[in-house]
Amino acid sequence: VGMMSAFFTNGFRYFTPFFYGLIEISSVPLAVMNGFKGNPELTRRYPSLNQVARLVFAVSFLVVRFFMWMPNIARYLHVAAMLGFTCRSKKCQLGCALSWWSAIGLTCLQLLWSYKIVHGVIMGALTGGAGGGGVGKSTKSKKHL
């Protein structure tokens, strides 16, 4: 995606504010969440704030990197394919193909992480906020086995 807006001058800069700017807004709560993850003392002292940071990250990621990503990437891929099929030079075709397949790869990653986040939220809700660690585990202690 970045390659197209950096090297082509035929309209791909339309996508730059989203893919270079807005998409990164979910990185802010991710950094806060990672701060808690890297410092167990903070997590013990501020468990509610930790949960809020996790929830804000989940919501911001899903809104920006799933719900907003899908229509934007669909438009981008459509325009990139149209350009790729009408390019007169092999360089142009190669650039479009590389960008197109990179965008497909990035989209697969967005879908994978969206799935993991939704799964984590569901598991956390089912286990009372334990992060999914208790589902499917035996409740018997080792003494009884």
Short mmCIF file of C-alpha atoms in Angstrom, two decimals, residues 52-110:
data_model
loop_
_atom_site.label_atom_id
_atom_site.label_comp_id
_atom_site.label_asym_id
_atom_site.label_seq_id
_atom_site.Cartn_x
_atom_site.Cartn_y
_atom_site.Cartn_z
CA VAL A 52 -9.98 -0.58 30.28
CA ALA A 53 -6.77 -0.38 28.21
CA ARG A 54 -7.39 -3.89 26.87
CA LEU A 55 -10.98 -3.08 25.99
CA VAL A 56 -10.10 0.25 24.35
CA PHE A 57 -7.42 -1.53 22.30
CA ALA A 58 -9.84 -4.28 21.23
CA VAL A 59 -12.52 -1.79 20.20
CA SER A 60 -10.14 0.59 18.41
CA PHE A 61 -8.42 -2.28 16.59
CA LEU A 62 -11.69 -3.81 15.42
CA VAL A 63 -13.18 -0.48 14.35
CA VAL A 64 -10.12 0.77 12.48
CA ARG A 65 -8.37 -2.39 11.34
CA PHE A 66 -11.42 -4.45 10.49
CA PHE A 67 -14.55 -2.39 9.91
CA MET A 68 -12.77 0.57 8.31
CA TRP A 69 -9.98 -1.51 6.73
CA MET A 70 -12.19 -3.80 4.66
CA PRO A 71 -13.97 -1.17 2.51
CA ASN A 72 -10.78 0.89 2.12
CA ILE A 73 -8.64 -2.07 1.08
CA ALA A 74 -11.36 -3.28 -1.29
CA ARG A 75 -11.34 0.10 -3.07
CA TYR A 76 -7.55 0.17 -3.06
CA LEU A 77 -7.29 -3.33 -4.54
CA HIS A 78 -9.85 -2.46 -7.20
CA VAL A 79 -7.94 0.65 -8.28
CA ALA A 80 -4.59 -1.16 -8.12
CA ALA A 81 -5.93 -4.01 -10.26
CA MET A 82 -7.35 -1.58 -12.82
CA LEU A 83 -4.01 0.21 -13.03
CA GLY A 84 -2.08 -3.06 -13.19
CA PHE A 85 -4.16 -4.39 -16.08
CA THR A 86 -3.85 -1.15 -18.05
CA CYS A 87 -0.15 -0.41 -17.45
CA ARG A 88 1.94 -0.07 -20.57
CA SER A 89 5.25 -1.04 -18.98
CA LYS A 90 6.36 -4.19 -17.21
CA LYS A 91 7.74 -2.06 -14.33
CA CYS A 92 4.32 -0.60 -13.72
CA GLN A 93 2.70 -4.03 -13.87
CA LEU A 94 5.30 -5.47 -11.50
CA GLY A 95 4.87 -2.58 -9.06
CA CYS A 96 1.12 -3.00 -9.06
CA ALA A 97 1.35 -6.76 -8.63
CA LEU A 98 3.79 -6.47 -5.70
CA SER A 99 1.66 -3.86 -4.01
CA TRP A 100 -1.54 -5.81 -4.64
CA TRP A 101 -0.20 -9.04 -3.15
CA SER A 102 1.35 -7.17 -0.21
CA ALA A 103 -2.04 -5.61 0.49
CA ILE A 104 -3.65 -9.05 0.38
CA GLY A 105 -1.04 -10.29 2.89
CA LEU A 106 -1.67 -7.32 5.19
CA THR A 107 -5.40 -7.91 4.96
CA CYS A 108 -4.92 -11.55 5.98
CA LEU A 109 -2.95 -10.35 9.01
CA GLN A 110 -5.71 -7.87 9.92
#
